[in-house]
Amino acid sequence: MQIFYPGDTGYDEERSGFQTGLRHEPQVVFAVETAQDVEEALRYAENHGHEYAVQATGHGLTTATTGVLISTKRMNDVRIDPATGTARAEAGAVWQQVIEKAAGHGLAPLSGDASDVGVVGYTLGGGYGVLAREFGFASDRVRATEKAGDVVTALEFELLPVTEVHAGEMFFEARHAEAVFEAFHGWDLPDHVTPALTTLGDVVRITFASTKPFDIGHLHVAPTVKEEFGVKPFSQAVGRPLPPHAYQGDNVLVEDLPLEALQRARETAANSSAEIFLGVLPLGGALGTGATHLIKLISPQSGVGEQHEEVFDQVRSFVVGRSRNFRYAVG
Protein backbone atom coordinates (compact mmCIF):
# COMPACT_ATOMS: atom_id res chain seq x y z
CA MET A 1 0.00 0.00 0.00
CA GLN A 2 1.13 3.54 -0.77
CA ILE A 3 0.19 6.58 1.29
CA PHE A 4 0.17 10.07 -0.21
CA TYR A 5 0.06 13.49 1.44
CA PRO A 6 -0.50 16.87 -0.23
CA GLY A 7 2.61 17.81 -2.18
CA ASP A 8 3.78 14.22 -2.63
CA THR A 9 4.52 12.97 -6.13
CA GLY A 10 1.49 10.94 -7.17
CA TYR A 11 -0.92 12.63 -4.75
CA ASP A 12 -2.71 14.61 -7.44
CA GLU A 13 -3.10 11.63 -9.74
CA GLU A 14 -4.34 9.37 -6.93
CA ARG A 15 -7.06 11.77 -5.75
CA SER A 16 -8.37 12.44 -9.26
CA GLY A 17 -11.00 10.37 -11.03
CA PHE A 18 -13.26 10.42 -14.04
CA GLN A 19 -15.15 13.42 -12.62
CA THR A 20 -12.96 16.53 -13.00
CA GLY A 21 -15.57 19.10 -11.94
CA LEU A 22 -15.48 17.92 -8.32
CA ARG A 23 -12.26 16.68 -6.77
CA HIS A 24 -11.29 15.29 -3.39
CA GLU A 25 -8.94 17.45 -1.30
CA PRO A 26 -7.84 14.84 1.25
CA GLN A 27 -5.29 15.29 3.98
CA VAL A 28 -4.08 11.79 3.22
CA VAL A 29 -4.70 9.20 0.50
CA PHE A 30 -4.45 5.48 1.18
CA ALA A 31 -3.85 3.65 -2.12
CA VAL A 32 -5.06 0.30 -0.80
CA GLU A 33 -4.38 -3.12 -2.28
CA THR A 34 -6.05 -5.45 0.25
CA ALA A 35 -8.94 -5.51 2.70
CA GLN A 36 -6.38 -5.22 5.49
CA ASP A 37 -5.14 -1.97 3.93
CA VAL A 38 -8.71 -0.67 4.00
CA GLU A 39 -8.96 -1.52 7.69
CA GLU A 40 -5.74 0.38 8.34
CA ALA A 41 -7.09 3.43 6.51
CA LEU A 42 -10.31 3.30 8.53
CA ARG A 43 -8.36 3.10 11.79
CA TYR A 44 -6.33 6.13 10.76
CA ALA A 45 -9.49 8.09 10.00
CA GLU A 46 -11.04 7.15 13.33
CA ASN A 47 -7.90 7.84 15.37
CA HIS A 48 -7.44 11.27 13.78
CA GLY A 49 -11.11 12.25 13.76
CA HIS A 50 -11.25 12.48 9.98
CA GLU A 51 -14.14 11.81 7.62
CA TYR A 52 -13.33 9.38 4.84
CA ALA A 53 -14.46 8.58 1.32
CA VAL A 54 -13.87 5.68 -1.04
CA GLN A 55 -13.04 6.16 -4.72
CA ALA A 56 -12.40 3.61 -7.44
CA THR A 57 -13.15 5.42 -10.71
CA GLY A 58 -14.78 8.63 -9.51
CA HIS A 59 -17.71 8.44 -11.94
CA GLY A 60 -20.38 8.97 -9.32
CA LEU A 61 -18.55 11.44 -7.10
CA THR A 62 -21.10 13.56 -5.23
CA THR A 63 -19.30 14.74 -2.07
CA ALA A 64 -15.59 15.53 -1.89
CA THR A 65 -13.67 14.56 1.22
CA THR A 66 -11.09 16.72 2.95
CA GLY A 67 -10.11 13.92 5.32
CA VAL A 68 -9.02 10.42 4.31
CA LEU A 69 -9.43 9.17 0.76
CA ILE A 70 -9.36 5.40 0.28
CA SER A 71 -8.35 4.76 -3.33
CA THR A 72 -9.34 1.22 -4.31
CA LYS A 73 -8.34 1.18 -7.98
CA ARG A 74 -5.49 -1.25 -7.27
CA MET A 75 -7.96 -3.75 -5.77
CA ASN A 76 -9.14 -4.86 -9.19
CA ASP A 77 -9.07 -8.66 -9.14
CA VAL A 78 -11.92 -10.32 -11.06
CA ARG A 79 -12.60 -14.05 -10.97
CA ILE A 80 -15.23 -16.02 -12.87
CA ASP A 81 -16.65 -19.31 -11.65
CA PRO A 82 -18.29 -20.90 -14.73
CA ALA A 83 -19.58 -23.84 -12.69
CA THR A 84 -21.80 -21.58 -10.58
CA GLY A 85 -22.22 -18.81 -13.16
CA THR A 86 -20.88 -16.20 -10.76
CA ALA A 87 -18.18 -13.55 -10.60
CA ARG A 88 -16.22 -12.04 -7.73
CA ALA A 89 -14.98 -8.48 -8.28
CA GLU A 90 -12.89 -6.42 -5.90
CA ALA A 91 -13.69 -2.83 -5.00
CA GLY A 92 -11.58 -1.28 -7.77
CA ALA A 93 -12.65 -3.50 -10.67
CA VAL A 94 -14.50 -1.99 -13.65
CA TRP A 95 -17.14 -3.64 -15.79
CA GLN A 96 -14.89 -4.08 -18.81
CA GLN A 97 -12.79 -6.56 -16.85
CA VAL A 98 -15.85 -8.61 -15.93
CA ILE A 99 -17.29 -8.47 -19.46
CA GLU A 100 -14.06 -9.71 -21.02
CA LYS A 101 -13.49 -12.55 -18.55
CA ALA A 102 -17.14 -13.67 -18.48
CA ALA A 103 -17.44 -13.75 -22.28
CA GLY A 104 -14.91 -16.55 -22.48
CA HIS A 105 -17.39 -18.74 -20.58
CA GLY A 106 -20.51 -17.67 -22.51
CA LEU A 107 -21.61 -15.39 -19.68
CA ALA A 108 -22.33 -11.69 -19.19
CA PRO A 109 -22.91 -9.36 -16.22
CA LEU A 110 -25.80 -6.94 -15.71
CA SER A 111 -23.50 -4.02 -16.46
CA GLY A 112 -24.44 -0.54 -17.60
CA ASP A 113 -23.77 1.27 -20.85
CA ALA A 114 -20.31 2.49 -19.75
CA SER A 115 -17.70 -0.24 -19.47
CA ASP A 116 -15.25 1.86 -17.43
CA VAL A 117 -17.62 2.30 -14.48
CA GLY A 118 -16.68 0.63 -11.20
CA VAL A 119 -18.51 -2.62 -10.46
CA VAL A 120 -19.07 -2.04 -6.75
CA GLY A 121 -20.25 1.57 -6.82
CA TYR A 122 -22.59 0.90 -9.74
CA THR A 123 -24.09 -2.18 -8.10
CA LEU A 124 -24.53 -0.61 -4.67
CA GLY A 125 -26.46 2.20 -6.37
CA GLY A 126 -28.87 -0.37 -7.81
CA GLY A 127 -27.38 -0.85 -11.25
CA TYR A 128 -29.68 0.00 -14.16
CA GLY A 129 -28.05 -1.83 -17.08
CA VAL A 130 -28.49 -2.34 -20.80
CA LEU A 131 -30.73 -5.38 -20.10
CA ALA A 132 -32.43 -4.00 -16.97
CA ARG A 133 -36.07 -4.46 -17.95
CA GLU A 134 -35.37 -8.04 -18.97
CA PHE A 135 -33.31 -9.16 -15.96
CA GLY A 136 -33.66 -6.51 -13.23
CA PHE A 137 -31.14 -4.46 -11.29
CA ALA A 138 -27.53 -5.58 -10.88
CA SER A 139 -28.04 -5.40 -7.12
CA ASP A 140 -30.70 -8.11 -7.41
CA ARG A 141 -27.97 -10.57 -8.44
CA VAL A 142 -25.56 -10.02 -5.56
CA ARG A 143 -24.85 -13.25 -3.67
CA ALA A 144 -22.24 -12.10 -1.17
CA THR A 145 -20.68 -8.88 0.07
CA GLU A 146 -17.22 -8.64 1.61
CA LYS A 147 -16.50 -5.69 3.88
CA ALA A 148 -13.80 -4.03 5.92
CA GLY A 149 -15.73 -1.98 8.46
CA ASP A 150 -18.57 -0.55 6.40
CA VAL A 151 -16.49 -0.36 3.20
CA VAL A 152 -17.37 -2.97 0.60
CA THR A 153 -14.15 -4.59 -0.57
CA ALA A 154 -15.62 -7.19 -2.98
CA LEU A 155 -18.89 -8.46 -4.38
CA GLU A 156 -19.92 -11.90 -5.59
CA PHE A 157 -22.78 -11.82 -8.07
CA GLU A 158 -24.62 -13.92 -10.63
CA LEU A 159 -23.83 -13.74 -14.32
CA LEU A 160 -26.23 -14.39 -17.20
CA PRO A 161 -25.89 -17.09 -19.87
CA VAL A 162 -25.83 -14.39 -22.55
CA THR A 163 -23.40 -14.13 -25.44
CA GLU A 164 -25.36 -12.08 -27.99
CA VAL A 165 -28.05 -9.41 -27.87
CA HIS A 166 -30.43 -7.73 -30.29
CA ALA A 167 -29.31 -4.12 -29.92
CA GLY A 168 -28.81 -0.87 -31.75
CA GLU A 169 -29.37 2.86 -31.85
CA MET A 170 -31.10 5.54 -33.90
CA PHE A 171 -30.07 9.19 -34.24
CA PHE A 172 -32.44 11.96 -35.38
CA GLU A 173 -31.87 15.65 -35.94
CA ALA A 174 -33.07 17.66 -32.94
CA ARG A 175 -35.70 19.42 -35.08
CA HIS A 176 -37.60 16.12 -35.10
CA ALA A 177 -37.45 15.78 -31.30
CA GLU A 178 -41.16 16.34 -30.68
CA ALA A 179 -42.18 13.55 -33.06
CA VAL A 180 -39.47 11.20 -31.78
CA PHE A 181 -40.46 11.76 -28.15
CA GLU A 182 -44.10 11.08 -29.01
CA ALA A 183 -43.24 7.84 -30.81
CA PHE A 184 -41.00 6.69 -27.96
CA HIS A 185 -43.60 7.57 -25.35
CA GLY A 186 -46.25 5.63 -27.23
CA TRP A 187 -44.13 2.49 -27.70
CA ASP A 188 -46.08 -0.62 -26.69
CA LEU A 189 -42.91 -1.83 -25.04
CA PRO A 190 -42.32 -5.58 -24.53
CA ASP A 191 -41.07 -6.35 -21.01
CA HIS A 192 -37.87 -7.85 -22.38
CA VAL A 193 -36.72 -4.68 -24.20
CA THR A 194 -34.61 -2.04 -22.42
CA PRO A 195 -34.62 1.27 -24.32
CA ALA A 196 -33.39 4.79 -23.57
CA LEU A 197 -34.18 8.13 -25.18
CA THR A 198 -31.61 10.92 -24.88
CA THR A 199 -31.13 14.43 -26.24
CA LEU A 200 -27.52 15.10 -27.22
CA GLY A 201 -27.18 18.66 -28.46
CA ASP A 202 -28.07 18.65 -32.15
CA VAL A 203 -29.43 15.10 -32.15
CA VAL A 204 -31.86 12.82 -30.35
CA ARG A 205 -30.71 9.26 -29.71
CA ILE A 206 -32.68 6.10 -28.99
CA THR A 207 -30.92 2.93 -27.85
CA PHE A 208 -32.46 -0.51 -27.27
CA ALA A 209 -31.35 -4.00 -26.30
CA SER A 210 -32.76 -7.43 -25.53
CA THR A 211 -31.76 -11.08 -25.78
CA LYS A 212 -34.92 -11.61 -27.86
CA PRO A 213 -36.03 -10.14 -31.21
CA PHE A 214 -38.26 -7.06 -31.24
CA ASP A 215 -39.57 -4.48 -33.70
CA ILE A 216 -38.65 -0.77 -33.91
CA GLY A 217 -40.68 0.09 -37.01
CA HIS A 218 -42.96 2.57 -35.28
CA LEU A 219 -39.94 4.68 -34.26
CA HIS A 220 -39.29 5.66 -37.89
CA VAL A 221 -41.19 8.94 -37.62
CA ALA A 222 -38.44 11.02 -39.26
CA PRO A 223 -35.29 10.49 -41.32
CA THR A 224 -32.43 9.10 -39.25
CA VAL A 225 -28.98 10.65 -39.23
CA LYS A 226 -27.57 7.26 -38.29
CA GLU A 227 -29.16 3.92 -37.53
CA GLU A 228 -27.94 0.41 -36.78
CA PHE A 229 -29.73 -2.56 -35.34
CA GLY A 230 -28.88 -6.24 -35.27
CA VAL A 231 -27.52 -9.19 -33.36
CA LYS A 232 -24.12 -8.50 -31.81
CA PRO A 233 -21.86 -9.75 -29.01
CA PHE A 234 -22.91 -8.44 -25.61
CA SER A 235 -19.66 -6.50 -25.32
CA GLN A 236 -20.62 -4.41 -28.36
CA ALA A 237 -23.88 -3.30 -26.73
CA VAL A 238 -21.85 -1.51 -24.07
CA GLY A 239 -20.69 2.05 -24.77
CA ARG A 240 -17.08 3.03 -25.30
CA PRO A 241 -15.18 4.73 -22.45
CA LEU A 242 -14.98 8.52 -22.47
CA PRO A 243 -12.08 10.69 -21.26
CA PRO A 244 -12.37 12.31 -17.81
CA HIS A 245 -14.43 15.52 -17.79
CA ALA A 246 -16.57 17.79 -15.64
CA TYR A 247 -20.28 17.07 -15.37
CA GLN A 248 -23.26 17.36 -13.06
CA GLY A 249 -26.34 15.16 -13.15
CA ASP A 250 -29.43 14.14 -11.26
CA ASN A 251 -32.65 12.22 -11.80
CA VAL A 252 -36.23 11.73 -10.69
CA LEU A 253 -38.44 8.65 -10.64
CA VAL A 254 -41.96 9.32 -11.86
CA GLU A 255 -45.19 7.37 -11.58
CA ASP A 256 -47.08 7.90 -14.82
CA LEU A 257 -45.66 10.31 -17.36
CA PRO A 258 -48.14 12.11 -19.61
CA LEU A 259 -46.75 13.00 -23.01
CA GLU A 260 -47.52 16.67 -22.44
CA ALA A 261 -45.39 16.76 -19.29
CA LEU A 262 -42.53 14.94 -21.03
CA GLN A 263 -42.62 17.39 -23.94
CA ARG A 264 -42.55 20.34 -21.53
CA ALA A 265 -39.50 18.88 -19.82
CA ARG A 266 -37.81 18.40 -23.19
CA GLU A 267 -38.54 21.97 -24.25
CA THR A 268 -37.36 23.41 -20.93
CA ALA A 269 -34.08 21.50 -21.17
CA ALA A 270 -33.57 22.57 -24.79
CA ASN A 271 -34.17 26.25 -23.96
CA SER A 272 -32.18 26.32 -20.71
CA SER A 273 -29.32 28.73 -20.10
CA ALA A 274 -27.20 25.62 -19.37
CA GLU A 275 -26.45 22.79 -21.77
CA ILE A 276 -28.66 19.95 -20.56
CA PHE A 277 -28.90 16.44 -21.93
CA LEU A 278 -32.21 14.82 -20.99
CA GLY A 279 -32.67 11.06 -20.79
CA VAL A 280 -35.83 8.98 -20.45
CA LEU A 281 -35.59 5.40 -19.18
CA PRO A 282 -38.81 3.33 -19.09
CA LEU A 283 -38.98 1.10 -16.02
CA GLY A 284 -41.29 -1.84 -15.37
CA GLY A 285 -40.54 -5.33 -16.63
CA ALA A 286 -38.17 -7.18 -14.29
CA LEU A 287 -37.27 -4.00 -12.41
CA GLY A 288 -40.25 -4.43 -10.11
CA THR A 289 -40.54 -0.77 -9.18
CA GLY A 290 -43.67 1.31 -8.66
CA ALA A 291 -42.25 4.10 -10.83
CA THR A 292 -42.91 4.00 -14.55
CA HIS A 293 -39.97 6.10 -15.79
CA LEU A 294 -36.66 7.53 -14.73
CA ILE A 295 -35.85 10.97 -16.09
CA LYS A 296 -32.20 11.94 -15.85
CA LEU A 297 -30.40 15.18 -16.63
CA ILE A 298 -26.70 15.70 -17.16
CA SER A 299 -24.67 18.77 -18.08
CA PRO A 300 -20.99 19.03 -19.07
CA GLN A 301 -20.42 21.61 -16.32
CA SER A 302 -21.11 22.15 -12.63
CA GLY A 303 -23.28 24.67 -10.81
CA VAL A 304 -26.39 23.92 -12.87
CA GLY A 305 -28.64 22.56 -10.15
CA GLU A 306 -31.12 25.42 -10.51
CA GLN A 307 -31.50 24.85 -14.24
CA HIS A 308 -31.98 21.12 -13.69
CA GLU A 309 -34.72 21.79 -11.14
CA GLU A 310 -36.52 23.94 -13.69
CA VAL A 311 -36.71 20.89 -15.95
CA PHE A 312 -37.81 18.59 -13.13
CA ASP A 313 -40.52 21.13 -12.26
CA GLN A 314 -42.30 20.13 -15.47
CA VAL A 315 -42.92 16.62 -14.10
CA ARG A 316 -42.90 17.48 -10.38
CA SER A 317 -46.46 16.34 -9.69
CA PHE A 318 -45.56 12.82 -10.88
CA VAL A 319 -42.27 12.43 -8.96
CA VAL A 320 -42.12 9.58 -6.44
CA GLY A 321 -38.40 9.54 -5.63
CA ARG A 322 -34.86 9.41 -6.98
CA SER A 323 -32.52 6.64 -8.07
CA ARG A 324 -29.14 6.24 -6.40
CA ASN A 325 -27.66 5.80 -9.86
CA PHE A 326 -27.32 8.76 -12.24
CA ARG A 327 -26.44 11.27 -9.50
CA TYR A 328 -23.20 13.16 -10.14
CA ALA A 329 -21.64 16.15 -8.35
CA VAL A 330 -24.79 16.79 -6.31
CA GLY A 331 -25.29 16.71 -2.56
Short mmCIF file of N, CA and C in Angstrom, two decimals, residues 113 128 133 168-174 176-187 189 193-201 203-209 218-219 221 257-259 262-263 265-267 269 276-283 293-298 326:
data_model
loop_
_atom_site.label_atom_id
_atom_site.label_comp_id
_atom_site.label_asym_id
_atom_site.label_seq_id
_atom_site.Cartn_x
_atom_site.Cartn_y
_atom_site.Cartn_z
N ASP A 113 -24.18 0.94 -19.49
CA ASP A 113 -23.77 1.27 -20.85
C ASP A 113 -22.40 1.95 -20.89
N TYR A 128 -28.76 0.06 -13.03
CA TYR A 128 -29.68 0.00 -14.16
C TYR A 128 -28.85 -0.25 -15.41
N ARG A 133 -34.65 -4.09 -17.97
CA ARG A 133 -36.07 -4.46 -17.95
C ARG A 133 -36.27 -5.96 -18.17
N GLY A 168 -29.15 -1.89 -30.77
CA GLY A 168 -28.81 -0.87 -31.75
C GLY A 168 -29.13 0.52 -31.26
N GLU A 169 -29.09 1.47 -32.19
CA GLU A 169 -29.37 2.86 -31.85
C GLU A 169 -29.84 3.61 -33.08
N MET A 170 -30.59 4.67 -32.84
CA MET A 170 -31.10 5.54 -33.90
C MET A 170 -30.80 6.99 -33.51
N PHE A 171 -30.32 7.78 -34.47
CA PHE A 171 -30.07 9.19 -34.24
C PHE A 171 -30.96 10.01 -35.18
N PHE A 172 -31.61 11.04 -34.61
CA PHE A 172 -32.44 11.96 -35.38
C PHE A 172 -31.96 13.38 -35.15
N GLU A 173 -32.15 14.24 -36.16
CA GLU A 173 -31.87 15.65 -35.94
C GLU A 173 -32.81 16.19 -34.87
N ALA A 174 -32.30 17.13 -34.07
CA ALA A 174 -33.07 17.66 -32.94
C ALA A 174 -34.37 18.32 -33.39
N HIS A 176 -36.55 17.14 -35.10
CA HIS A 176 -37.60 16.12 -35.10
C HIS A 176 -37.89 15.60 -33.68
N ALA A 177 -37.36 16.28 -32.67
CA ALA A 177 -37.45 15.78 -31.30
C ALA A 177 -38.88 15.57 -30.85
N GLU A 178 -39.78 16.48 -31.15
CA GLU A 178 -41.16 16.34 -30.68
C GLU A 178 -41.78 15.05 -31.20
N ALA A 179 -41.61 14.76 -32.48
CA ALA A 179 -42.18 13.55 -33.06
C ALA A 179 -41.50 12.30 -32.50
N VAL A 180 -40.20 12.36 -32.30
CA VAL A 180 -39.47 11.20 -31.78
C VAL A 180 -39.90 10.91 -30.34
N PHE A 181 -40.01 11.95 -29.53
CA PHE A 181 -40.46 11.76 -28.15
C PHE A 181 -41.87 11.18 -28.10
N GLU A 182 -42.73 11.62 -28.99
CA GLU A 182 -44.10 11.08 -29.01
C GLU A 182 -44.10 9.60 -29.39
N ALA A 183 -43.30 9.24 -30.39
CA ALA A 183 -43.24 7.84 -30.81
C ALA A 183 -42.66 6.96 -29.70
N PHE A 184 -41.62 7.45 -29.04
CA PHE A 184 -41.00 6.69 -27.96
C PHE A 184 -41.97 6.53 -26.80
N HIS A 185 -42.65 7.60 -26.46
CA HIS A 185 -43.60 7.57 -25.35
C HIS A 185 -44.75 6.60 -25.62
N GLY A 186 -45.13 6.48 -26.87
CA GLY A 186 -46.25 5.63 -27.23
C GLY A 186 -45.87 4.20 -27.56
N TRP A 187 -44.61 3.84 -27.38
CA TRP A 187 -44.13 2.49 -27.70
C TRP A 187 -44.83 1.46 -26.80
N LEU A 189 -44.22 -1.26 -25.31
CA LEU A 189 -42.91 -1.83 -25.04
C LEU A 189 -42.99 -3.24 -24.46
N VAL A 193 -37.52 -5.69 -23.49
CA VAL A 193 -36.72 -4.68 -24.20
C VAL A 193 -36.36 -3.55 -23.24
N THR A 194 -35.08 -3.16 -23.23
CA THR A 194 -34.61 -2.04 -22.42
C THR A 194 -34.17 -0.91 -23.35
N PRO A 195 -34.97 0.16 -23.45
CA PRO A 195 -34.62 1.27 -24.32
C PRO A 195 -34.23 2.51 -23.50
N ALA A 196 -33.68 3.49 -24.18
CA ALA A 196 -33.39 4.79 -23.57
C ALA A 196 -33.50 5.85 -24.65
N LEU A 197 -34.03 6.99 -24.28
CA LEU A 197 -34.18 8.13 -25.18
C LEU A 197 -33.38 9.28 -24.60
N THR A 198 -32.50 9.89 -25.39
CA THR A 198 -31.61 10.92 -24.88
C THR A 198 -31.45 12.05 -25.89
N THR A 199 -31.49 13.28 -25.39
CA THR A 199 -31.13 14.43 -26.24
C THR A 199 -29.63 14.67 -26.09
N LEU A 200 -28.97 14.89 -27.21
CA LEU A 200 -27.52 15.10 -27.22
C LEU A 200 -27.19 16.28 -28.11
N GLY A 201 -27.48 17.48 -27.66
CA GLY A 201 -27.18 18.66 -28.46
C GLY A 201 -28.02 18.73 -29.71
N VAL A 203 -28.76 16.33 -31.76
CA VAL A 203 -29.43 15.10 -32.15
C VAL A 203 -30.21 14.52 -30.98
N VAL A 204 -31.13 13.62 -31.32
CA VAL A 204 -31.86 12.82 -30.35
C VAL A 204 -31.49 11.37 -30.62
N ARG A 205 -31.18 10.63 -29.57
CA ARG A 205 -30.71 9.26 -29.71
C ARG A 205 -31.64 8.30 -28.99
N ILE A 206 -31.95 7.19 -29.63
CA ILE A 206 -32.68 6.10 -28.99
C ILE A 206 -31.79 4.86 -29.04
N THR A 207 -31.63 4.21 -27.90
CA THR A 207 -30.92 2.93 -27.85
C THR A 207 -31.88 1.86 -27.36
N PHE A 208 -31.58 0.60 -27.67
CA PHE A 208 -32.46 -0.51 -27.27
C PHE A 208 -31.66 -1.80 -27.27
N ALA A 209 -32.05 -2.71 -26.38
CA ALA A 209 -31.35 -4.00 -26.30
C ALA A 209 -32.24 -5.05 -25.66
N HIS A 218 -42.15 1.40 -35.59
CA HIS A 218 -42.96 2.57 -35.28
C HIS A 218 -42.12 3.79 -34.89
N LEU A 219 -40.81 3.57 -34.63
CA LEU A 219 -39.94 4.68 -34.26
C LEU A 219 -39.46 5.46 -35.49
N VAL A 221 -40.27 7.81 -37.42
CA VAL A 221 -41.19 8.94 -37.62
C VAL A 221 -40.51 10.11 -38.31
N LEU A 257 -46.36 9.22 -16.70
CA LEU A 257 -45.66 10.31 -17.36
C LEU A 257 -46.45 10.72 -18.60
N PRO A 258 -47.38 11.65 -18.45
CA PRO A 258 -48.14 12.11 -19.61
C PRO A 258 -47.23 12.69 -20.68
N LEU A 259 -47.57 12.49 -21.92
CA LEU A 259 -46.75 13.00 -23.01
C LEU A 259 -46.56 14.50 -22.91
N LEU A 262 -43.82 15.31 -20.48
CA LEU A 262 -42.53 14.94 -21.03
C LEU A 262 -42.07 15.96 -22.06
N GLN A 263 -42.98 16.40 -22.92
CA GLN A 263 -42.62 17.39 -23.94
C GLN A 263 -42.24 18.72 -23.30
N ALA A 265 -40.84 19.07 -20.37
CA ALA A 265 -39.50 18.88 -19.82
C ALA A 265 -38.45 18.97 -20.92
N ARG A 266 -38.73 18.35 -22.05
CA ARG A 266 -37.81 18.40 -23.19
C ARG A 266 -37.58 19.83 -23.65
N GLU A 267 -38.65 20.59 -23.78
CA GLU A 267 -38.54 21.97 -24.25
C GLU A 267 -37.79 22.84 -23.24
N ALA A 269 -35.50 21.86 -21.10
CA ALA A 269 -34.08 21.50 -21.17
C ALA A 269 -33.43 22.11 -22.41
N ILE A 276 -28.08 21.06 -21.31
CA ILE A 276 -28.66 19.95 -20.56
C ILE A 276 -29.01 18.82 -21.51
N PHE A 277 -28.51 17.64 -21.22
CA PHE A 277 -28.90 16.44 -21.93
C PHE A 277 -29.96 15.74 -21.10
N LEU A 278 -31.10 15.45 -21.69
CA LEU A 278 -32.21 14.82 -20.99
C LEU A 278 -32.33 13.38 -21.43
N GLY A 279 -32.50 12.47 -20.48
CA GLY A 279 -32.67 11.06 -20.79
C GLY A 279 -33.94 10.51 -20.18
N VAL A 280 -34.61 9.62 -20.91
CA VAL A 280 -35.83 8.98 -20.45
C VAL A 280 -35.62 7.47 -20.46
N LEU A 281 -35.76 6.84 -19.30
CA LEU A 281 -35.59 5.40 -19.18
C LEU A 281 -36.91 4.79 -18.70
N PRO A 282 -37.61 4.04 -19.55
CA PRO A 282 -38.81 3.33 -19.09
C PRO A 282 -38.43 2.25 -18.08
N LEU A 283 -39.23 2.11 -17.04
CA LEU A 283 -38.98 1.10 -16.02
C LEU A 283 -39.94 -0.07 -16.24
N HIS A 293 -41.09 5.57 -15.02
CA HIS A 293 -39.97 6.10 -15.79
C HIS A 293 -38.94 6.72 -14.87
N LEU A 294 -37.72 6.76 -15.35
CA LEU A 294 -36.66 7.53 -14.73
C LEU A 294 -36.27 8.62 -15.72
N ILE A 295 -36.27 9.85 -15.26
CA ILE A 295 -35.85 10.97 -16.09
C ILE A 295 -34.54 11.49 -15.52
N LYS A 296 -33.50 11.50 -16.33
CA LYS A 296 -32.20 11.94 -15.85
C LYS A 296 -31.72 13.13 -16.66
N LEU A 297 -30.98 14.00 -16.00
CA LEU A 297 -30.40 15.18 -16.63
C LEU A 297 -28.91 15.18 -16.37
N ILE A 298 -28.14 15.57 -17.35
CA ILE A 298 -26.70 15.70 -17.16
C ILE A 298 -26.19 16.87 -17.98
N PHE A 326 -27.11 7.56 -11.43
CA PHE A 326 -27.32 8.76 -12.24
C PHE A 326 -27.34 10.04 -11.40
#
